Short mmCIF file of C-alpha atoms in Angstrom, two decimals:
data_model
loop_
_atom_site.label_atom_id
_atom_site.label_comp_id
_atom_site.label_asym_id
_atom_site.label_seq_id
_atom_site.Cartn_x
_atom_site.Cartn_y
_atom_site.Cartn_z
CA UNK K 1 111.94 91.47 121.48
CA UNK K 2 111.35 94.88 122.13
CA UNK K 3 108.48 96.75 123.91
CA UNK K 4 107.27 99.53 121.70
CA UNK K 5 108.14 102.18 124.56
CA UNK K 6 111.55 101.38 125.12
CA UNK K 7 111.97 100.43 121.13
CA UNK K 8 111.18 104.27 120.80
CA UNK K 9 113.82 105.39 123.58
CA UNK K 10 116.65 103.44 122.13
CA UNK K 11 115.82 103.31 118.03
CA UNK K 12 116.40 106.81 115.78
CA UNK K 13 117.07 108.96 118.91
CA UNK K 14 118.59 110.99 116.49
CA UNK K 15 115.46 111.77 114.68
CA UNK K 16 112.48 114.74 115.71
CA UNK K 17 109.59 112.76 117.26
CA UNK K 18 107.99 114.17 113.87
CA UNK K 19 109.96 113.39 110.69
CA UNK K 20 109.53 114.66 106.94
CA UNK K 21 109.53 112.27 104.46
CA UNK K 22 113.34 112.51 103.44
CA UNK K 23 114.13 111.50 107.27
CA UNK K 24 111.15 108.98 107.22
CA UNK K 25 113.25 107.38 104.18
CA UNK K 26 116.14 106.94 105.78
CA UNK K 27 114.61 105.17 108.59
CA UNK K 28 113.21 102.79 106.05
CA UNK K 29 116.89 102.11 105.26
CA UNK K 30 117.35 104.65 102.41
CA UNK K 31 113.95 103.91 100.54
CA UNK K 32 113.47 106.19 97.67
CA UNK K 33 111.59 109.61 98.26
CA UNK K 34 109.55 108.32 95.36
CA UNK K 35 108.92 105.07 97.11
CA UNK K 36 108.20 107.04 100.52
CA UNK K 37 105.62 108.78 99.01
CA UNK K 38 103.88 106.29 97.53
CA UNK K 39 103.51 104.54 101.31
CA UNK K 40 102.25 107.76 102.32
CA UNK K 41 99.51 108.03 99.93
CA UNK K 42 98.52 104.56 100.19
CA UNK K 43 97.90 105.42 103.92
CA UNK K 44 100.41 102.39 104.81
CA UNK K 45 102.41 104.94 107.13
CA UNK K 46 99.75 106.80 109.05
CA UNK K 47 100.89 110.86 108.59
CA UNK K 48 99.60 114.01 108.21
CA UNK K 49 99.84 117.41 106.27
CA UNK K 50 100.70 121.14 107.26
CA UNK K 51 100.05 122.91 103.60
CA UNK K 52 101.79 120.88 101.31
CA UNK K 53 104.00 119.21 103.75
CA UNK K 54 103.66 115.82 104.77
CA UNK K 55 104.62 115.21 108.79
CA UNK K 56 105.00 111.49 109.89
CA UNK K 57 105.12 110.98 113.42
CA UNK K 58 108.00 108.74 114.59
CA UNK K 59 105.78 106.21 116.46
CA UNK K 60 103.52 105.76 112.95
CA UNK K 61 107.02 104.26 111.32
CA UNK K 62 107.70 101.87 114.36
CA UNK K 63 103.71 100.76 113.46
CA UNK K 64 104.48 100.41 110.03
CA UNK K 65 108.00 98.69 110.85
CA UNK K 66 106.15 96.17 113.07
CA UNK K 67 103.22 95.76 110.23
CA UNK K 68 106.15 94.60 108.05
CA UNK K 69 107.44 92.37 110.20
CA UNK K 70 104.37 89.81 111.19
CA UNK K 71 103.61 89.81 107.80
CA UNK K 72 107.11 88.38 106.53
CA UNK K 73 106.70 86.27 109.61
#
């Protein structure tokens, strides 16, 4: 299993260390905007606005991935 740190090296490298919620989606694995929202307003993704704009860090999704995971555990 991966540490968190080098998880965050190696996993969506190719992605800003803050994402939008189009790139947040397809990090989920090509979730629907619709659906991405949704997570965001139910504060299940940790995020936060500029305007109207909703800014997800990169480590928040690794949180939510690992949330995910030791519950289907």
């Amino acid at each position: 299993m991966l540490k968190s740190n080098e998880a965050y090296k190696l996993i969506f490298r190719e992605y800003p260390d803050v994402v939008n919620v189009e790139q947040m989606c397809e990090m989920l694995g090509g979730i629907s905007t619709k659906t991405g929202y949704r997570l965001l307003r139910q504060n299940q993704i940790k995020h936060f606005k500029i305007g109207r704009t909703y800014k997800i860090p990169k480590f928040h999704i690794f949180e939510y991935l690992a949330v995910v995971q030791e519950s289907n555990a």
